[in-house]
Amino acid sequence: MDTDRRRLVARHALEVLAAEGARGLTHRAVDQAAGLPAGSTSYYHRTRAALLDACLDDLVRQDEAEIAAMTPLLRAGDEASLAAVLADVLHRWATTDRTRQLGRYELFLAALRRPELARALHEGGTAVRAAVAEVLSDLGAPDPRQRADWLVAALDGVLFERIAGARSAEPVDRDTFTDVARWLARAALA
């Protein structure tokens, strides 16, 4: 039960961070968002720094689960299947998982001022890139580690542009990402 409550608090903290920004992330706001009695969040995460760490832990847990689910789809694939998965991921992250991605960007900004958070984000990013490099290696990409670094950076840029950048007001459907996903898959495997 305690683990479930911690996860509930962390998930709602990430949602508050996404909606209100770093300044809006308060224990009271998380209690309200989670529908918990006042003081519940501070029981599990005493400080604001601990609350940001909980957001990061939840983000990493979600990312790891998503990569674990995605990897088998890619292992037996080719360039076309990589492009299809990338298009699906970008679409999902820009629509149904938009809040999580906004929370990620807020954590990136908070990490500029908190070296320990920056280290943890770097570790999580390293794990993601390693998983992507493994998939690219299985698909025959030359220098899969470097290609994974660039692919992840390109995905982040495309996503940021659609969520928070100049194109964020435009409607998003799956076809929005099909061409860019094909281009990225081709570049990653060339």
PDB file of C-alpha atoms in Angstrom:
ATOM      1  CA  MET A   1       0.000   0.000   0.000  1.00  0.00           C
ATOM      2  CA  ASP A   2       2.821   2.394   0.884  1.00  0.00           C
ATOM      3  CA  THR A   3       4.500   1.783  -2.498  1.00  0.00           C
ATOM      4  CA  ASP A   4       1.195   2.377  -4.300  1.00  0.00           C
ATOM      5  CA  ARG A   5       0.695   5.659  -2.455  1.00  0.00           C
ATOM      6  CA  ARG A   6       4.258   6.771  -3.255  1.00  0.00           C
ATOM      7  CA  ARG A   7       3.670   6.017  -6.943  1.00  0.00           C
ATOM      8  CA  LEU A   8       0.348   7.859  -6.875  1.00  0.00           C
ATOM      9  CA  VAL A   9       2.040  10.889  -5.348  1.00  0.00           C
ATOM     10  CA  ALA A  10       4.923  10.733  -7.838  1.00  0.00           C
ATOM     11  CA  ARG A  11       2.597  10.432 -10.825  1.00  0.00           C
ATOM     12  CA  HIS A  12       0.490  13.380  -9.735  1.00  0.00           C
ATOM     13  CA  ALA A  13       3.610  15.384  -8.905  1.00  0.00           C
ATOM     14  CA  LEU A  14       4.804  14.878 -12.483  1.00  0.00           C
ATOM     15  CA  GLU A  15       1.393  15.984 -13.753  1.00  0.00           C
ATOM     16  CA  VAL A  16       1.449  19.108 -11.562  1.00  0.00           C
ATOM     17  CA  LEU A  17       4.981  19.858 -12.748  1.00  0.00           C
ATOM     18  CA  ALA A  18       3.812  19.569 -16.368  1.00  0.00           C
ATOM     19  CA  ALA A  19       0.741  21.731 -15.830  1.00  0.00           C
ATOM     20  CA  GLU A  20       2.093  24.371 -13.475  1.00  0.00           C
ATOM     21  CA  GLY A  21       5.848  24.367 -14.047  1.00  0.00           C
ATOM     22  CA  ALA A  22       8.523  24.061 -11.414  1.00  0.00           C
ATOM     23  CA  ARG A  23       7.216  27.004  -9.394  1.00  0.00           C
ATOM     24  CA  GLY A  24       3.771  25.444  -9.227  1.00  0.00           C
ATOM     25  CA  LEU A  25       5.053  22.124  -7.893  1.00  0.00           C
ATOM     26  CA  THR A  26       4.077  22.274  -4.250  1.00  0.00           C
ATOM     27  CA  HIS A  27       3.129  19.627  -1.745  1.00  0.00           C
ATOM     28  CA  ARG A  28      -0.338  21.154  -1.435  1.00  0.00           C
ATOM     29  CA  ALA A  29      -0.863  21.163  -5.221  1.00  0.00           C
ATOM     30  CA  VAL A  30       0.105  17.482  -5.433  1.00  0.00           C
ATOM     31  CA  ASP A  31      -2.209  16.589  -2.525  1.00  0.00           C
ATOM     32  CA  GLN A  32      -5.071  18.312  -4.345  1.00  0.00           C
ATOM     33  CA  ALA A  33      -4.278  16.761  -7.722  1.00  0.00           C
ATOM     34  CA  ALA A  34      -4.061  13.278  -6.203  1.00  0.00           C
ATOM     35  CA  GLY A  35      -7.185  13.749  -4.092  1.00  0.00           C
ATOM     36  CA  LEU A  36      -5.221  13.073  -0.915  1.00  0.00           C
ATOM     37  CA  PRO A  37      -5.588  14.606   2.526  1.00  0.00           C
ATOM     38  CA  ALA A  38      -3.452  17.679   3.183  1.00  0.00           C
ATOM     39  CA  GLY A  39       0.049  16.713   4.257  1.00  0.00           C
ATOM     40  CA  SER A  40       0.110  13.364   2.463  1.00  0.00           C
ATOM     41  CA  THR A  41       2.680  14.400  -0.113  1.00  0.00           C
ATOM     42  CA  SER A  42       5.005  15.913   2.475  1.00  0.00           C
ATOM     43  CA  TYR A  43       4.793  12.666   4.458  1.00  0.00           C
ATOM     44  CA  TYR A  44       6.369  10.789   1.538  1.00  0.00           C
ATOM     45  CA  HIS A  45       8.569  13.570   0.156  1.00  0.00           C
ATOM     46  CA  ARG A  46       9.600  16.084   2.803  1.00  0.00           C
ATOM     47  CA  THR A  47      11.297  18.626   0.586  1.00  0.00           C
ATOM     48  CA  ARG A  48      10.687  20.145  -2.802  1.00  0.00           C
ATOM     49  CA  ALA A  49      13.926  18.529  -3.976  1.00  0.00           C
ATOM     50  CA  ALA A  50      12.572  15.136  -2.893  1.00  0.00           C
ATOM     51  CA  LEU A  51       9.376  15.874  -4.808  1.00  0.00           C
ATOM     52  CA  LEU A  52      11.375  16.643  -7.967  1.00  0.00           C
ATOM     53  CA  ASP A  53      13.297  13.395  -7.439  1.00  0.00           C
ATOM     54  CA  ALA A  54       9.972  11.547  -7.200  1.00  0.00           C
ATOM     55  CA  CYS A  55       8.915  13.113 -10.514  1.00  0.00           C
ATOM     56  CA  LEU A  56      12.134  11.930 -12.101  1.00  0.00           C
ATOM     57  CA  ASP A  57      11.775   8.421 -10.657  1.00  0.00           C
ATOM     58  CA  ASP A  58       8.245   8.187 -12.058  1.00  0.00           C
ATOM     59  CA  LEU A  59       9.375   9.479 -15.446  1.00  0.00           C
ATOM     60  CA  VAL A  60      12.226   6.967 -15.609  1.00  0.00           C
ATOM     61  CA  ARG A  61       9.925   4.110 -14.552  1.00  0.00           C
ATOM     62  CA  GLN A  62       7.461   5.000 -17.326  1.00  0.00           C
ATOM     63  CA  ASP A  63      10.249   5.323 -19.901  1.00  0.00           C
ATOM     64  CA  GLU A  64      11.760   1.963 -18.946  1.00  0.00           C
ATOM     65  CA  ALA A  65       8.387   0.242 -19.209  1.00  0.00           C
ATOM     66  CA  GLU A  66       7.769   1.793 -22.603  1.00  0.00           C
ATOM     67  CA  ILE A  67      11.184   0.796 -23.941  1.00  0.00           C
ATOM     68  CA  ALA A  68      10.761  -2.739 -22.632  1.00  0.00           C
ATOM     69  CA  ALA A  69       7.429  -2.996 -24.464  1.00  0.00           C
ATOM     70  CA  MET A  70       8.816  -1.453 -27.662  1.00  0.00           C
ATOM     71  CA  THR A  71      12.081  -3.362 -27.978  1.00  0.00           C
ATOM     72  CA  PRO A  72      10.581  -6.723 -29.034  1.00  0.00           C
ATOM     73  CA  LEU A  73       8.647  -4.953 -31.801  1.00  0.00           C
ATOM     74  CA  LEU A  74      11.886  -3.608 -33.229  1.00  0.00           C
ATOM     75  CA  ARG A  75      14.251  -6.554 -32.867  1.00  0.00           C
ATOM     76  CA  ALA A  76      12.798  -8.572 -35.732  1.00  0.00           C
ATOM     77  CA  GLY A  77      12.149  -5.528 -37.861  1.00  0.00           C
ATOM     78  CA  ASP A  78      13.692  -3.425 -40.570  1.00  0.00           C
ATOM     79  CA  GLU A  79      13.765   0.236 -41.570  1.00  0.00           C
ATOM     80  CA  ALA A  80      10.016   0.306 -42.291  1.00  0.00           C
ATOM     81  CA  SER A  81       9.101  -1.236 -38.949  1.00  0.00           C
ATOM     82  CA  LEU A  82      11.472   1.159 -37.143  1.00  0.00           C
ATOM     83  CA  ALA A  83       9.784   4.089 -38.897  1.00  0.00           C
ATOM     84  CA  ALA A  84       6.325   2.785 -37.965  1.00  0.00           C
ATOM     85  CA  VAL A  85       7.280   2.435 -34.298  1.00  0.00           C
ATOM     86  CA  LEU A  86       8.894   5.887 -34.249  1.00  0.00           C
ATOM     87  CA  ALA A  87       5.774   7.449 -35.794  1.00  0.00           C
ATOM     88  CA  ASP A  88       3.579   5.711 -33.221  1.00  0.00           C
ATOM     89  CA  VAL A  89       5.814   6.797 -30.353  1.00  0.00           C
ATOM     90  CA  LEU A  90       5.947  10.412 -31.496  1.00  0.00           C
ATOM     91  CA  HIS A  91       2.184  10.504 -31.970  1.00  0.00           C
ATOM     92  CA  ARG A  92       1.501   8.979 -28.561  1.00  0.00           C
ATOM     93  CA  TRP A  93       3.984  11.269 -26.823  1.00  0.00           C
ATOM     94  CA  ALA A  94       2.495  14.343 -28.508  1.00  0.00           C
ATOM     95  CA  THR A  95      -1.089  13.373 -27.670  1.00  0.00           C
ATOM     96  CA  THR A  96      -1.976  10.913 -24.901  1.00  0.00           C
ATOM     97  CA  ASP A  97       1.443  11.151 -23.165  1.00  0.00           C
ATOM     98  CA  ARG A  98       1.824  14.893 -23.715  1.00  0.00           C
ATOM     99  CA  THR A  99       1.695  15.624 -19.992  1.00  0.00           C
ATOM    100  CA  ARG A 100       4.570  13.259 -19.287  1.00  0.00           C
ATOM    101  CA  GLN A 101       6.682  14.936 -21.961  1.00  0.00           C
ATOM    102  CA  LEU A 102       5.943  18.412 -20.611  1.00  0.00           C
ATOM    103  CA  GLY A 103       6.991  17.120 -17.188  1.00  0.00           C
ATOM    104  CA  ARG A 104      10.212  15.846 -18.770  1.00  0.00           C
ATOM    105  CA  TYR A 105      10.971  19.301 -20.195  1.00  0.00           C
ATOM    106  CA  GLU A 106      10.308  20.920 -16.832  1.00  0.00           C
ATOM    107  CA  LEU A 107      12.718  18.450 -15.227  1.00  0.00           C
ATOM    108  CA  PHE A 108      15.354  19.319 -17.847  1.00  0.00           C
ATOM    109  CA  LEU A 109      15.020  22.988 -16.926  1.00  0.00           C
ATOM    110  CA  ALA A 110      15.114  22.265 -13.188  1.00  0.00           C
ATOM    111  CA  ALA A 111      18.258  20.177 -13.741  1.00  0.00           C
ATOM    112  CA  LEU A 112      20.068  23.280 -14.993  1.00  0.00           C
ATOM    113  CA  ARG A 113      20.086  24.481 -11.381  1.00  0.00           C
ATOM    114  CA  ARG A 114      20.307  21.132  -9.574  1.00  0.00           C
ATOM    115  CA  PRO A 115      23.414  19.124 -10.453  1.00  0.00           C
ATOM    116  CA  GLU A 116      22.145  15.988  -8.692  1.00  0.00           C
ATOM    117  CA  LEU A 117      18.982  16.061 -10.791  1.00  0.00           C
ATOM    118  CA  ALA A 118      21.081  16.616 -13.916  1.00  0.00           C
ATOM    119  CA  ARG A 119      23.163  13.528 -13.068  1.00  0.00           C
ATOM    120  CA  ALA A 120      20.038  11.417 -12.579  1.00  0.00           C
ATOM    121  CA  LEU A 121      18.557  12.660 -15.863  1.00  0.00           C
ATOM    122  CA  HIS A 122      21.831  11.873 -17.598  1.00  0.00           C
ATOM    123  CA  GLU A 123      21.811   8.320 -16.184  1.00  0.00           C
ATOM    124  CA  GLY A 124      18.231   7.781 -17.355  1.00  0.00           C
ATOM    125  CA  GLY A 125      19.092   9.174 -20.784  1.00  0.00           C
ATOM    126  CA  THR A 126      22.134   6.923 -20.994  1.00  0.00           C
ATOM    127  CA  ALA A 127      19.976   3.873 -20.338  1.00  0.00           C
ATOM    128  CA  VAL A 128      17.490   4.927 -23.019  1.00  0.00           C
ATOM    129  CA  ARG A 129      20.255   5.541 -25.542  1.00  0.00           C
ATOM    130  CA  ALA A 130      21.850   2.174 -24.737  1.00  0.00           C
ATOM    131  CA  ALA A 131      18.551   0.404 -25.399  1.00  0.00           C
ATOM    132  CA  VAL A 132      18.105   2.287 -28.672  1.00  0.00           C
ATOM    133  CA  ALA A 133      21.710   1.510 -29.667  1.00  0.00           C
ATOM    134  CA  GLU A 134      21.077  -2.185 -29.054  1.00  0.00           C
ATOM    135  CA  VAL A 135      18.040  -2.109 -31.339  1.00  0.00           C
ATOM    136  CA  LEU A 136      19.953  -0.186 -34.022  1.00  0.00           C
ATOM    137  CA  SER A 137      22.804  -2.677 -33.767  1.00  0.00           C
ATOM    138  CA  ASP A 138      20.353  -5.553 -34.274  1.00  0.00           C
ATOM    139  CA  LEU A 139      19.030  -3.740 -37.348  1.00  0.00           C
ATOM    140  CA  GLY A 140      22.568  -3.396 -38.760  1.00  0.00           C
ATOM    141  CA  ALA A 141      23.211   0.303 -38.183  1.00  0.00           C
ATOM    142  CA  PRO A 142      26.829   1.395 -38.409  1.00  0.00           C
ATOM    143  CA  ASP A 143      28.139   2.933 -35.162  1.00  0.00           C
ATOM    144  CA  PRO A 144      24.861   2.246 -33.318  1.00  0.00           C
ATOM    145  CA  ARG A 145      25.819   4.217 -30.197  1.00  0.00           C
ATOM    146  CA  GLN A 146      26.400   7.422 -32.104  1.00  0.00           C
ATOM    147  CA  ARG A 147      23.282   6.843 -34.217  1.00  0.00           C
ATOM    148  CA  ALA A 148      21.258   6.223 -31.048  1.00  0.00           C
ATOM    149  CA  ASP A 149      22.484   9.515 -29.556  1.00  0.00           C
ATOM    150  CA  TRP A 150      21.431  11.405 -32.662  1.00  0.00           C
ATOM    151  CA  LEU A 151      18.145   9.560 -33.063  1.00  0.00           C
ATOM    152  CA  VAL A 152      17.102  10.264 -29.472  1.00  0.00           C
ATOM    153  CA  ALA A 153      18.135  13.922 -29.830  1.00  0.00           C
ATOM    154  CA  ALA A 154      16.191  14.243 -33.087  1.00  0.00           C
ATOM    155  CA  LEU A 155      13.092  12.636 -31.542  1.00  0.00           C
ATOM    156  CA  ASP A 156      13.327  15.034 -28.598  1.00  0.00           C
ATOM    157  CA  GLY A 157      13.598  17.989 -30.970  1.00  0.00           C
ATOM    158  CA  VAL A 158      10.651  16.929 -33.107  1.00  0.00           C
ATOM    159  CA  LEU A 159       8.563  16.298 -30.035  1.00  0.00           C
ATOM    160  CA  PHE A 160       9.520  19.564 -28.358  1.00  0.00           C
ATOM    161  CA  GLU A 161       8.603  21.485 -31.504  1.00  0.00           C
ATOM    162  CA  ARG A 162       5.140  19.841 -31.568  1.00  0.00           C
ATOM    163  CA  ILE A 163       4.444  20.172 -27.830  1.00  0.00           C
ATOM    164  CA  ALA A 164       5.997  23.456 -26.784  1.00  0.00           C
ATOM    165  CA  GLY A 165       7.531  25.026 -29.879  1.00  0.00           C
ATOM    166  CA  ALA A 166       6.331  27.018 -32.851  1.00  0.00           C
ATOM    167  CA  ARG A 167       4.157  24.166 -34.167  1.00  0.00           C
ATOM    168  CA  SER A 168       2.464  23.337 -30.866  1.00  0.00           C
ATOM    169  CA  ALA A 169      -0.808  24.998 -31.880  1.00  0.00           C
ATOM    170  CA  GLU A 170      -1.198  22.818 -34.971  1.00  0.00           C
ATOM    171  CA  PRO A 171      -3.424  19.733 -34.807  1.00  0.00           C
ATOM    172  CA  VAL A 172      -1.620  16.427 -34.385  1.00  0.00           C
ATOM    173  CA  ASP A 173      -2.548  13.135 -35.977  1.00  0.00           C
ATOM    174  CA  ARG A 174      -0.469  10.034 -36.595  1.00  0.00           C
ATOM    175  CA  ASP A 175       0.280  11.030 -40.191  1.00  0.00           C
ATOM    176  CA  THR A 176       1.940  14.174 -38.847  1.00  0.00           C
ATOM    177  CA  PHE A 177       4.902  12.038 -37.833  1.00  0.00           C
ATOM    178  CA  THR A 178       5.022   9.453 -40.624  1.00  0.00           C
ATOM    179  CA  ASP A 179       7.375  11.320 -42.962  1.00  0.00           C
ATOM    180  CA  VAL A 180       9.754  12.457 -40.239  1.00  0.00           C
ATOM    181  CA  ALA A 181       9.813   8.942 -38.758  1.00  0.00           C
ATOM    182  CA  ARG A 182      10.745   7.481 -42.149  1.00  0.00           C
ATOM    183  CA  TRP A 183      13.493  10.034 -42.560  1.00  0.00           C
ATOM    184  CA  LEU A 184      14.859   9.368 -39.056  1.00  0.00           C
ATOM    185  CA  ALA A 185      14.786   5.599 -39.529  1.00  0.00           C
ATOM    186  CA  ARG A 186      16.585   5.912 -42.858  1.00  0.00           C
ATOM    187  CA  ALA A 187      19.222   8.203 -41.326  1.00  0.00           C
ATOM    188  CA  ALA A 188      19.715   5.958 -38.302  1.00  0.00           C
ATOM    189  CA  LEU A 189      20.296   2.847 -40.412  1.00  0.00           C
ATOM    190  CA  ALA A 190      22.189   4.343 -43.379  1.00  0.00           C
TER     191      ALA A 190
END
